[in-house]
Coordinates of C-alpha atoms in Angstrom, one line a residue:
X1 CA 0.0 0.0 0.0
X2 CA 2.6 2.7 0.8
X3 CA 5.6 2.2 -1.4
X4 CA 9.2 2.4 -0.2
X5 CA 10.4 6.3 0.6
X6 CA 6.9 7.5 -0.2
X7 CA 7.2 9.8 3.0
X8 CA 9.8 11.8 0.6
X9 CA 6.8 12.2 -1.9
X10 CA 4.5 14.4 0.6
X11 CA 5.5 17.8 0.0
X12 CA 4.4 17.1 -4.0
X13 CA 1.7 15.4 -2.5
X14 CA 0.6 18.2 -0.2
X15 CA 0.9 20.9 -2.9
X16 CA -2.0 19.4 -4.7
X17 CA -5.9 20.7 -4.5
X18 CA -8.2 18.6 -2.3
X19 CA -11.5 18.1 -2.9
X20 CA -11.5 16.6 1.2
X21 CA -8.9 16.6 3.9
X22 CA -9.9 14.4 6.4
X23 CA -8.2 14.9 10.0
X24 CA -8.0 11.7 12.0
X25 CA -6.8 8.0 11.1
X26 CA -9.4 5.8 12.8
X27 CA -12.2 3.9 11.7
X28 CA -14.3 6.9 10.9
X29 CA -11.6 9.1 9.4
X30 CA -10.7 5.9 7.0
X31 CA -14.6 4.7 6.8
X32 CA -14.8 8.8 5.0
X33 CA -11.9 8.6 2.7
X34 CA -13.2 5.2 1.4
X35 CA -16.5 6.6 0.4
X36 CA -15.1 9.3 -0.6
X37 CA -12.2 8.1 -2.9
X38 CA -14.3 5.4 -4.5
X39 CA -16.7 8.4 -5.6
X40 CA -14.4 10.4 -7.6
X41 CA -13.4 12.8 -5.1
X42 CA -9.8 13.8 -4.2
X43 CA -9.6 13.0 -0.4
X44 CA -6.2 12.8 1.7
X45 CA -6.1 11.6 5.6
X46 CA -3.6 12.6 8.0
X47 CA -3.4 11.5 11.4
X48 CA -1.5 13.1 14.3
X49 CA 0.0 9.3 15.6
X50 CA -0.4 6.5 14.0
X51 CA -3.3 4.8 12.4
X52 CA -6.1 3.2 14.7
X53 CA -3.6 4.8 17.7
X54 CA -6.6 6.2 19.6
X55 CA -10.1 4.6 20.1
X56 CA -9.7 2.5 16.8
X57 CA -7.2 0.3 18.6
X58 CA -8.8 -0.3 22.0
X59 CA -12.3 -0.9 21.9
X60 CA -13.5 -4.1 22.9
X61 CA -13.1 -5.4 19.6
X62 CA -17.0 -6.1 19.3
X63 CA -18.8 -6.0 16.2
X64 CA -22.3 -5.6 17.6
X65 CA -26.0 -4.4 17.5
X66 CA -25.9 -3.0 20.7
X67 CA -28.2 -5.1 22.6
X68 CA -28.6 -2.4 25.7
X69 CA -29.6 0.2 23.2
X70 CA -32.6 -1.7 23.2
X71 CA -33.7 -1.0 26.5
X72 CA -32.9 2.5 25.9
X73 CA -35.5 2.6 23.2
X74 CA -32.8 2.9 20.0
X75 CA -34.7 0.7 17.6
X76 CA -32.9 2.5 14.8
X77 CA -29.8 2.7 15.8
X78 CA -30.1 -0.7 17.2
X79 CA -31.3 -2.1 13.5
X80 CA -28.4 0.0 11.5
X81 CA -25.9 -1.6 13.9
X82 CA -27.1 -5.0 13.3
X83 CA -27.5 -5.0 9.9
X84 CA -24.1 -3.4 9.5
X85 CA -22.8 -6.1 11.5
X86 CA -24.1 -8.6 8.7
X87 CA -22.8 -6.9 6.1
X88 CA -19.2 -6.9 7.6
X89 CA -19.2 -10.4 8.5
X90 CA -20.4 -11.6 4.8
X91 CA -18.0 -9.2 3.0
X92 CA -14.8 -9.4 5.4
X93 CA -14.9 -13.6 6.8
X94 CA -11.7 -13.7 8.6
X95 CA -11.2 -10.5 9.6
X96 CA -15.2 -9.9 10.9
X97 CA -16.3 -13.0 12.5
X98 CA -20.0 -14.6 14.1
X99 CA -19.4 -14.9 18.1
X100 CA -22.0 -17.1 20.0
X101 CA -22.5 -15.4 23.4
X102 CA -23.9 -16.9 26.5
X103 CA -26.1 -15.2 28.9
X104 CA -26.8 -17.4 32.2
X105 CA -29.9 -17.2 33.8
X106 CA -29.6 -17.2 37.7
X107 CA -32.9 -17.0 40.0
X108 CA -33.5 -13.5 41.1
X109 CA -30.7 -11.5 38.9
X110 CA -31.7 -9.0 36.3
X111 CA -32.7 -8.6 33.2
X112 CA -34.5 -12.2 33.6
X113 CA -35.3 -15.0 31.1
X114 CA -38.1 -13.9 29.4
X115 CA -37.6 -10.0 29.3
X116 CA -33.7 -10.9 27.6
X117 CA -35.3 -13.6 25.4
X118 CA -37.9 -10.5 24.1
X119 CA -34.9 -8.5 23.5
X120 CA -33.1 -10.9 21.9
X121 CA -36.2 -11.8 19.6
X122 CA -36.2 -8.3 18.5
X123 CA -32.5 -8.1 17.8
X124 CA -32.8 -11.4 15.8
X125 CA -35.8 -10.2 13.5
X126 CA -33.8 -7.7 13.0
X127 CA -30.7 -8.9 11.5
X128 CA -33.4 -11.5 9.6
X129 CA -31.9 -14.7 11.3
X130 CA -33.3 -16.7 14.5
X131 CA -29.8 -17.3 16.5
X132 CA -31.0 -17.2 20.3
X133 CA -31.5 -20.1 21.8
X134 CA -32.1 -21.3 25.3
X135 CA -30.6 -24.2 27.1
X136 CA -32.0 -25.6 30.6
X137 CA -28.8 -26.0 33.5
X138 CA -27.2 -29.1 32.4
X139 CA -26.7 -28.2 29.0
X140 CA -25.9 -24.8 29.5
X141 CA -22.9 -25.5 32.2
X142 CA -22.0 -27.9 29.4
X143 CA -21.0 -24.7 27.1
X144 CA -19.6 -22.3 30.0
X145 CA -17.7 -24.4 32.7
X146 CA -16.5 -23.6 35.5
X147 CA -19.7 -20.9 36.4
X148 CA -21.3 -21.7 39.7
X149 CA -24.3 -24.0 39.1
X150 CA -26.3 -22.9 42.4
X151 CA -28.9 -21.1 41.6
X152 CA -28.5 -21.2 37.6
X153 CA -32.0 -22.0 35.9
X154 CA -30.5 -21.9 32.6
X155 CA -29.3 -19.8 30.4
X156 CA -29.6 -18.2 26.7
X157 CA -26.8 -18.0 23.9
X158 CA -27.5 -15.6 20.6
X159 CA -25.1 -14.3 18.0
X160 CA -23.1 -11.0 17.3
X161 CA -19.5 -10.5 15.7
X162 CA -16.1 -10.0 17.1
X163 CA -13.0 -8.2 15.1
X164 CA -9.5 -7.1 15.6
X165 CA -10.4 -3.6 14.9
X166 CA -6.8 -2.3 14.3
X167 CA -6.5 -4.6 11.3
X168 CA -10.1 -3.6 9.9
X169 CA -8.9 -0.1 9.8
X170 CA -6.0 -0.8 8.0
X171 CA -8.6 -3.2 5.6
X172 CA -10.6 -0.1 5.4
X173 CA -7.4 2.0 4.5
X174 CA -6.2 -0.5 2.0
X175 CA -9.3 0.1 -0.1
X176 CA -9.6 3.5 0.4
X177 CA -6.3 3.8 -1.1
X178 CA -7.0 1.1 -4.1
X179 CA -9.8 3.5 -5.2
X180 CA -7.3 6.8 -5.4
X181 CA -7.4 8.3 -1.5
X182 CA -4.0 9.0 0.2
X183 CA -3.5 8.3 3.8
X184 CA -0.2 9.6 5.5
X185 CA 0.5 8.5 9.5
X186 CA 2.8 11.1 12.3
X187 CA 1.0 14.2 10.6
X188 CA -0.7 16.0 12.9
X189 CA -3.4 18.9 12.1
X190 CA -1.6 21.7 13.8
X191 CA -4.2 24.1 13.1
X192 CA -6.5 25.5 10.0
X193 CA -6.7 28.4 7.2
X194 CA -9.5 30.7 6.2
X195 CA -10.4 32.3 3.2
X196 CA -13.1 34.2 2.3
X197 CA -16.1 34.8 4.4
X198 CA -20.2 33.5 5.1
X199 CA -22.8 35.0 5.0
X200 CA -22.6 36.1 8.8
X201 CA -18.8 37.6 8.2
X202 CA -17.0 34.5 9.7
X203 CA -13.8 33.2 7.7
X204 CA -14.6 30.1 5.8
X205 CA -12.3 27.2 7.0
X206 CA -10.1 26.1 3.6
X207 CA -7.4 23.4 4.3
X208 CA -5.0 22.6 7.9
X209 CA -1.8 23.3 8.8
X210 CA 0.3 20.0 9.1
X211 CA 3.4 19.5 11.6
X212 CA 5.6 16.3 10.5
X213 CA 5.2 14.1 14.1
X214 CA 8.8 12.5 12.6
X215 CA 10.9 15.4 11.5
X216 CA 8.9 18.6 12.6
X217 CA 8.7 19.4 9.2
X218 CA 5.4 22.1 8.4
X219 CA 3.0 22.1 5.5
X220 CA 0.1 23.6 4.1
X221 CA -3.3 21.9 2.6
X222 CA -5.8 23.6 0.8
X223 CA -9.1 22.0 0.5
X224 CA -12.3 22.7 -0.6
X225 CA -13.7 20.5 2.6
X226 CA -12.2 20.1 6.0
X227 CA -13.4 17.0 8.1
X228 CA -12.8 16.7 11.7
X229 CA -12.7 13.1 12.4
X230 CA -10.6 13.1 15.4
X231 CA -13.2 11.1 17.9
X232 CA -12.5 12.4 21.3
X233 CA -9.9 14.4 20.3
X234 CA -12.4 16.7 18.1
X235 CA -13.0 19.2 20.5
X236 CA -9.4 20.6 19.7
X237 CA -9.8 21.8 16.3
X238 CA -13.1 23.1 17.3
X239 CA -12.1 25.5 20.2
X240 CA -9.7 26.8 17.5
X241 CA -12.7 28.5 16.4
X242 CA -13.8 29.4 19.7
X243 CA -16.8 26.8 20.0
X244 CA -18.2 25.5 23.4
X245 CA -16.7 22.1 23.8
X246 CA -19.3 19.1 23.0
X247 CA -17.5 15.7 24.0
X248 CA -17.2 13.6 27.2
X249 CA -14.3 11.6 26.9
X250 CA -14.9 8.3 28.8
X251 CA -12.5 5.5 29.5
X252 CA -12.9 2.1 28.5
X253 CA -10.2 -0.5 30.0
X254 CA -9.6 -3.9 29.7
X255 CA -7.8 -7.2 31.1
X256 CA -5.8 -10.2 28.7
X257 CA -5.8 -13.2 30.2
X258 CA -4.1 -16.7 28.4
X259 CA -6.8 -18.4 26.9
X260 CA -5.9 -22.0 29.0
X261 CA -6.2 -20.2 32.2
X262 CA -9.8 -18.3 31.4
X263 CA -10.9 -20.7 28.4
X264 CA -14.2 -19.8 27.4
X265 CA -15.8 -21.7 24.1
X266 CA -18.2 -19.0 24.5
X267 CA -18.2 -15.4 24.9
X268 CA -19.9 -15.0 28.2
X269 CA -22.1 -11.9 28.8
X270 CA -23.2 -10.7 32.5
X271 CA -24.3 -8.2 34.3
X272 CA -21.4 -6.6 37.2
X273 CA -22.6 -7.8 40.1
X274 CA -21.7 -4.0 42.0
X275 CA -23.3 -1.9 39.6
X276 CA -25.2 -3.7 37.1
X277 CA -23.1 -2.8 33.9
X278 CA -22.9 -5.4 31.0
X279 CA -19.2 -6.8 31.1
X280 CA -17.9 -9.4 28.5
X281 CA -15.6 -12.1 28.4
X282 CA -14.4 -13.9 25.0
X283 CA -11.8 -15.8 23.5
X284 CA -10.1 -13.0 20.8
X285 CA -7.0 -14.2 18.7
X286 CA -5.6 -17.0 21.2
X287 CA -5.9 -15.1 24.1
X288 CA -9.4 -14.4 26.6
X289 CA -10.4 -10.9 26.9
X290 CA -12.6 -9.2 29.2
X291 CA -14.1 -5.6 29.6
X292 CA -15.1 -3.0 29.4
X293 CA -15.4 -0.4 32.4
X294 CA -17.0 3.5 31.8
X295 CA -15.4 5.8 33.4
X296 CA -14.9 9.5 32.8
X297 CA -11.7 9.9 31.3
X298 CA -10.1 13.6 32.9
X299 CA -6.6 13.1 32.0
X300 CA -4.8 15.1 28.9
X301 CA -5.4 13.0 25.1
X302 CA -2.5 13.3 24.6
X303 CA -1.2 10.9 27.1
X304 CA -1.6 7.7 26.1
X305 CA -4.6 6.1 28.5
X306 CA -4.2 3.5 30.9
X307 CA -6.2 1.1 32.9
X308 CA -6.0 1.9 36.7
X309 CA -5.7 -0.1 39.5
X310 CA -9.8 0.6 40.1
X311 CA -10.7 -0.6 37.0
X312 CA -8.4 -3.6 37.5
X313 CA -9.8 -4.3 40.7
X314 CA -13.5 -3.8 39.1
X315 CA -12.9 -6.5 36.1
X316 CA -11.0 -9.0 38.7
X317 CA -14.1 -8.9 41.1
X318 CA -16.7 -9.7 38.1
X319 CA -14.1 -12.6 37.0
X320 CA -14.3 -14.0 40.3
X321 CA -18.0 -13.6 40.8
X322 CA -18.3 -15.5 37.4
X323 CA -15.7 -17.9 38.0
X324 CA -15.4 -18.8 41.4
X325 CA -13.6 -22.1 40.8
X326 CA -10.8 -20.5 38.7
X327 CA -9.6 -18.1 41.8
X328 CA -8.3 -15.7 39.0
X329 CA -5.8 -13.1 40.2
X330 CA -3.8 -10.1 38.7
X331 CA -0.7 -12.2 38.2
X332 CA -2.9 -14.2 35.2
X333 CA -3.0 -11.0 33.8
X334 CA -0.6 -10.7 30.6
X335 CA -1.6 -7.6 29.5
X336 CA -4.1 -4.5 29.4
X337 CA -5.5 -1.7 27.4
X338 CA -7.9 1.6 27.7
X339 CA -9.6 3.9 25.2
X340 CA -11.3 6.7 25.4
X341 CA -14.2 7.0 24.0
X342 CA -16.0 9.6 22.4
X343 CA -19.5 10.6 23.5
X344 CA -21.9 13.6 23.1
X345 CA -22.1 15.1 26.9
X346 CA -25.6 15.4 28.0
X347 CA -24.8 16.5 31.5
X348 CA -25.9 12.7 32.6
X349 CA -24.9 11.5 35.9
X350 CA -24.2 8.3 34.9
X351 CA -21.6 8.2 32.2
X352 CA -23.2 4.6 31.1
X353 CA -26.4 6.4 30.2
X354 CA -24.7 8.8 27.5
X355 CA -26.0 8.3 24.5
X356 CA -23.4 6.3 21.8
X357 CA -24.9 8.1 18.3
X358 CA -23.3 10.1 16.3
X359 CA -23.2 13.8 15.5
X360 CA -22.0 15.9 12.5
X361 CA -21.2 19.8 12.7
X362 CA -20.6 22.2 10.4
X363 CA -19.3 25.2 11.8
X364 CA -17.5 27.9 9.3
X365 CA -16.6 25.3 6.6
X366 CA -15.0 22.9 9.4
X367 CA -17.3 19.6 9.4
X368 CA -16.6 17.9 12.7
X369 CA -18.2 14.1 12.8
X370 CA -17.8 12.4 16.0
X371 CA -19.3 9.5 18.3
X372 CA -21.5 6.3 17.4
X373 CA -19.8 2.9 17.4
X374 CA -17.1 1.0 15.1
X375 CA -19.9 -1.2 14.3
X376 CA -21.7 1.7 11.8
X377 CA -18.6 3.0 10.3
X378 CA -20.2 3.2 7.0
X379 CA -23.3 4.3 7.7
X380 CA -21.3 7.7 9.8
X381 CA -18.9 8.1 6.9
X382 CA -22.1 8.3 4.4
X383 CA -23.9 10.9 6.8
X384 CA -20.5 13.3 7.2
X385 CA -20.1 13.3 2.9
X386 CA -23.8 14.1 2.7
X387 CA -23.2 17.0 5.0
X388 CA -19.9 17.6 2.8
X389 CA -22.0 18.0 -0.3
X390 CA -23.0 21.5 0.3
X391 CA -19.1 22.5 0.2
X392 CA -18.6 20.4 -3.0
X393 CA -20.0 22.3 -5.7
X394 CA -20.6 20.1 -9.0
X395 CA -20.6 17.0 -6.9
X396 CA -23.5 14.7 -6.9
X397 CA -23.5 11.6 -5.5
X398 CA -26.8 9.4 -4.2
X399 CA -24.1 8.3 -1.4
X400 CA -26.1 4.6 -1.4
X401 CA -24.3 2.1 0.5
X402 CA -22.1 0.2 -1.7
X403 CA -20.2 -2.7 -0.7
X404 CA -17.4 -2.0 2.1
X405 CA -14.7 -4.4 0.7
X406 CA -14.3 -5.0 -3.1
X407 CA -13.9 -8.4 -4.3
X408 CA -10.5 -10.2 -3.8
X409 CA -9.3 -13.6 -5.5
X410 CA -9.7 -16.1 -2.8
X411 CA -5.8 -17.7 -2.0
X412 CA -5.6 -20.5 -3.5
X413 CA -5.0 -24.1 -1.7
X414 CA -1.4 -24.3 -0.2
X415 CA -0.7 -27.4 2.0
X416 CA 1.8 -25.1 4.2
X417 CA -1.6 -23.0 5.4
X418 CA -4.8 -24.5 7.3
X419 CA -8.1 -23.5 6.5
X420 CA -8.3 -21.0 9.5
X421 CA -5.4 -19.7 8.7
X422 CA -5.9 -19.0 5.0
X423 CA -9.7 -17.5 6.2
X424 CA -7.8 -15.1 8.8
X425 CA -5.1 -13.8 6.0
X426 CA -8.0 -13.4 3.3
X427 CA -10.0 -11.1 5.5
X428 CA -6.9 -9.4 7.0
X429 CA -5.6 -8.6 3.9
X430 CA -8.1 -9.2 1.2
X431 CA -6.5 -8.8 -2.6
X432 CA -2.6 -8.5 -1.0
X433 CA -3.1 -12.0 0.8
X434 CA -1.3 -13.4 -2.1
X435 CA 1.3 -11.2 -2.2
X436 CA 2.3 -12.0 1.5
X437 CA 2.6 -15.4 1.2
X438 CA 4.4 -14.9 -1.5
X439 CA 7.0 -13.1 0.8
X440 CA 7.2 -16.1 3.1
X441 CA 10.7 -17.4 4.0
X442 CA 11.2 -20.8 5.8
X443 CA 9.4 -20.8 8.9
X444 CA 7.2 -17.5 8.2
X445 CA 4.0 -19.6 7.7
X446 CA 3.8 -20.9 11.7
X447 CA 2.0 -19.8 13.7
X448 CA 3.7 -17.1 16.9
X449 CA 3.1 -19.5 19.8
X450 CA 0.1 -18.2 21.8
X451 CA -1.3 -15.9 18.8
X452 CA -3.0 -16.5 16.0
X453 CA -0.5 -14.1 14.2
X454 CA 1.8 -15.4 11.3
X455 CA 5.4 -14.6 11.4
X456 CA 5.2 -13.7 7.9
X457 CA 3.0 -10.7 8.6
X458 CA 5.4 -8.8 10.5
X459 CA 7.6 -9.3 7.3
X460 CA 4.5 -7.8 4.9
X461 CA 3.5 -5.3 7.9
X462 CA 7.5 -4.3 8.1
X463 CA 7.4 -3.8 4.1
X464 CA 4.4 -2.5 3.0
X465 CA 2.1 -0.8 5.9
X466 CA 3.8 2.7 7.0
X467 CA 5.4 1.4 10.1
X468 CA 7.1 4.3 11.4
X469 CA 7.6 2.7 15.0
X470 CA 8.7 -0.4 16.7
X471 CA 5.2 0.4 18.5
X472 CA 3.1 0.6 14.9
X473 CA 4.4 -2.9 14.8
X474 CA 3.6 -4.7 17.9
X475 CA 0.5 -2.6 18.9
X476 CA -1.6 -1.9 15.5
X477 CA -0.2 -4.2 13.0
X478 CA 0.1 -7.1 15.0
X479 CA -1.4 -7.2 18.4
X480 CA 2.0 -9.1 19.7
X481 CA 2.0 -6.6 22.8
X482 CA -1.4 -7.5 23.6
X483 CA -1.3 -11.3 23.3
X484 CA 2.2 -12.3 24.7
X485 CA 3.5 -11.3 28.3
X486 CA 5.7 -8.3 28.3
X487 CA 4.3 -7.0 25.1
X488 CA 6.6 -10.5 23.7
X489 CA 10.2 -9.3 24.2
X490 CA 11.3 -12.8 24.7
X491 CA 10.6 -13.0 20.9
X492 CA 12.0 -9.6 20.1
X493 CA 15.6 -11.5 18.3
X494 CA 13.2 -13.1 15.9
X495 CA 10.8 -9.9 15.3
X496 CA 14.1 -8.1 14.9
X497 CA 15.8 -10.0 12.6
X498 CA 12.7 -10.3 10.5
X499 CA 11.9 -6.9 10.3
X500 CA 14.8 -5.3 10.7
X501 CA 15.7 -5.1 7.0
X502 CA 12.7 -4.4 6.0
X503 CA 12.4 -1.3 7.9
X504 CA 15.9 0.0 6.3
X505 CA 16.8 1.1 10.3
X506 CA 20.3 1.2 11.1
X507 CA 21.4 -1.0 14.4
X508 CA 21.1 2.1 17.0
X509 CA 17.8 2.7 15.1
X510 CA 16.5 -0.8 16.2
X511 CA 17.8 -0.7 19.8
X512 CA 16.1 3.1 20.5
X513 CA 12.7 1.9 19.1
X514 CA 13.0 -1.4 21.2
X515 CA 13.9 0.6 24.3
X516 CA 10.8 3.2 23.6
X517 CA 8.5 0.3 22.7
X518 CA 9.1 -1.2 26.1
X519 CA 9.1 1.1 28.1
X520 CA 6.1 2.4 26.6
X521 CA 4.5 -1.1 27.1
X522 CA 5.1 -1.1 31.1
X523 CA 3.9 2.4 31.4
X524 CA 0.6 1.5 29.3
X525 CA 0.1 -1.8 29.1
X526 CA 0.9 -3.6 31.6
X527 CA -1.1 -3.9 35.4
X528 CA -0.4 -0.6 37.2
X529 CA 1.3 -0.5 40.7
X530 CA -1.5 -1.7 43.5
X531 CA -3.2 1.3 44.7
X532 CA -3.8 1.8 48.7
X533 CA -6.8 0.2 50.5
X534 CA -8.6 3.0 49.7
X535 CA -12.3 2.6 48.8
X536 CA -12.5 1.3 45.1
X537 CA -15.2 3.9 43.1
X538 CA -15.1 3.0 39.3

């Protein structure tokens, strides 16, 4: 996707006219210059870190209808979000895949049998499938061991999606950039230009000022269309123009436990026992996951966010109410993560009861699109180019939904891949798939132990998908420092060697990225320091 040197190409590249300049590299920024590019318009992205780096990278990788929104009374939102969920899994098998959940039905705990089944009913007829099932006790301790059996009636399992979301941004990129769009990584949006005025006197935003995260360079864009895209971080370009901040960043953590000491066939789905939140737990690319918490998030953006020991403490005590048997505790844990999400502030008490749509602004030219859920990507990116429209003058487009992925030959037979494994690279990669195995050197085709990840795609990551850190690498590209404990530097010879050449950096190079990588990893990523005995409020 981006050629070798093409960082050297930018200032030609930033010279041109844009029809779009779309600030932010996450799933809606790339979901925009997809639906953009493939419709004849000129449309460049630039993001401040790297790709997926914020919210894109740490959700709780849940491709989803939303079930709760339900309750809330979101029938449409609810229906897009399930019917987008189809779509992804049919187009993108492999990279978007079905999930069976189980819900266990315990005398005298909330929602109940038969108000969940009538949700569940509804979420079903929507998505035009009958998925739910219920199974009395015996059967259902059959499909989740190790849950406690007094008490349990029963329980219920349906159907919803799961993804590795950093890698369908990077799918989404990949055919953005296929169909003409240009994406470039370490550029931030330092701040924007004016020219001419509306009706009301105010300047009329007209392209961003761009600062070079990599070698402080500066450069100019002009563009007929200025798109915000920034999730939580909007807020900043839009108090450049003086307007009232909209957004309530909230925090989103997670644990990563090894899959043989949580193993769960099933994603399980329960209600925390201290507040009544919905909290997952699913196997996700060899490993068992378990989230979220909703916290508001105070600290600076631009920090990179971290669990804390709270939230730690709050995902333990569900796993152990859950699990009893298992008597899981925080040395299990090989990893963590926290986003921050970004919702519409309504002044609610209760940051669970902010709403999760989305909004578009357009506010002197600047066209600021923000919240609603990975799950919708397409249906957000064809909202903000209708709201575009009225800045693109001779540009008409009936913005249907088209398919998100274009077709890709399917990889043929090779007796060196199994048939999950040849699934997984189609729908990570989709028409380079071939290509990549193509690049395979002895060895490359097995799998990391404890992943699902192929050493040969940190060769094709290393080559062909802007890594401009050792982070890039192990965080987005692969999720290595998720999966493997310490973010997997007892493998960091074997990554090195690998990628090492194909990332042209010089020895020192190497050995200042690996020192930054891991220390980042400890500060971020792994289990923070035990906090006092205070009381735990999360």
């Amino acid at each position: 996707m981006w050629q070798a040197n093409w960082r050297e190409q930018l200032p030609a590249l930033f010279a041109q006219e844009w029809d779009l300049v779309i600030v932010g590299g996450g799933i809606t920024g790339a979901g925009i210059l997809l639906e953009a590019a493939r419709r004849g318009l000129r449309a460049l992205l630039v993001e401040q870190r790297d790709f997926a780096w914020g919210t894109s990278s740490r959700s709780s990788k849940l491709v989803h209808g939303g079930l709760r929104y339900l309750k809330e009374g979101k029938l449409l939102l609810t229906r897009d979000s399930v019917q987008e969920r189809q779509n992804l899994q049919q187009e993108a098998p492999g990279l978007v895949d079905p999930q069976s959940f189980a819900f266990a039905d315990y005398a005298g705990r909330k929602p109940g049998r038969w108000l969940f089944a009538a949700g569940l009913a509804l979420y079903d007829l929507m998505a035009g499938q009958s998925a739910r099932h219920y199974y009395p006790q015996d059967e259902f301790l059959m499909l989740t061991p190790h849950i406690p059996a007094e008490g349990l009636q029963g329980g219920m399992c349906y159907h919803d999606a799961k993804t590795d979301d950093a890698r369908l941004v990077l799918r989404v990129l990949q055919e953005a950039m296929a169909a003409g769009g240009m994406a470039v990584n370490y550029m931030a949006a330092t701040g924007l230009l004016y020219a001419g005025e509306n009706r009301d006197g105010t300047a009329q935003v007209n392209g961003v000022t761009l600062c070079d995260g990599l070698n402080q360079a500066s450069h100019r864009v002009n563009a007929k269309v200025v798109i915000n895209a920034t999730g939580a971080w909007a807020d900043g370009l839009r108090r450049e123009q003086g307007q009232k901040a909209k957004l309530r960043p909230l925090r989103g953590s997670h644990l990563i436990l090894p899959a043989w000491r949580l193993p769960v066939a099933q994603a399980v789905s329960l209600m925390h026992p201290a507040d009544g939140r919905p909290v997952f737990i699913f196997p996700w690319e060899g490993v068992t996951l378990v989230g979220t918490t909703d916290v508001d998030h105070g600290d600076d953006l631009q920090i990179e966010a971290s669990i804390t020991p709270n939230e730690v403490d709050y995902l333990l005590d569900v796993l152990n109410f859950q699990f009893p048997q298992l008597g899981i505790v925080r040395d299990d844990v090989i990893a963590t993560y926290a986003g921050v999400r970004p919702v519409i502030d309504t002044g609610k008490s209760d940051p669970s009861k902010e709403g999760r749509d989305h909004a578009v602004w357009l506010e002197n030219g600047l066209l600021t699109v923000t919240g609603g859920k990975l799950t919708t990507f397409r249906l957000i990116a064809l909202d903000a180019l209708k709201h575009a429209a009225r800045q693109l003058p001779g540009w008409h487009d009936a913005l249907r939904p088209q398919s998100i992925f274009g077709g890709s030959p399917a990889l043929p037979l090779d007796r060196r891949l199994n048939a999950q494994q040849r699934r997984r690279l189609q729908g990570r990669y989709g028409a380079r798939a071939q290509a990549l195995l193509a690049c395979a050197e002895d060895g490359e085709l097995d799998n990391i132990d404890g992943t699902e990840t192929l050493w040969v795609e940190l060769r094709w990551t290393a080559r062909t998908e802007a890594v401009m850190r050792l982070e890039d690498l192990l965080l987005r590209r692969t999720r290595l420092g998720l999966q493997l404990r310490k973010g997997g530097a007892d493998i960091l010879p074997r990554i090195r060697a690998i990628c090492q050449p194909e990332l042209g950096w010089s020895n020192d190079r190497w050995m200042d990225e690996q020192a930054a990588y891991l220390d980042l990893w400890r500060r971020h990523y792994q289990l923070p320091q035990q906090h006092s005995d205070a009381a735990l409020a999360v």
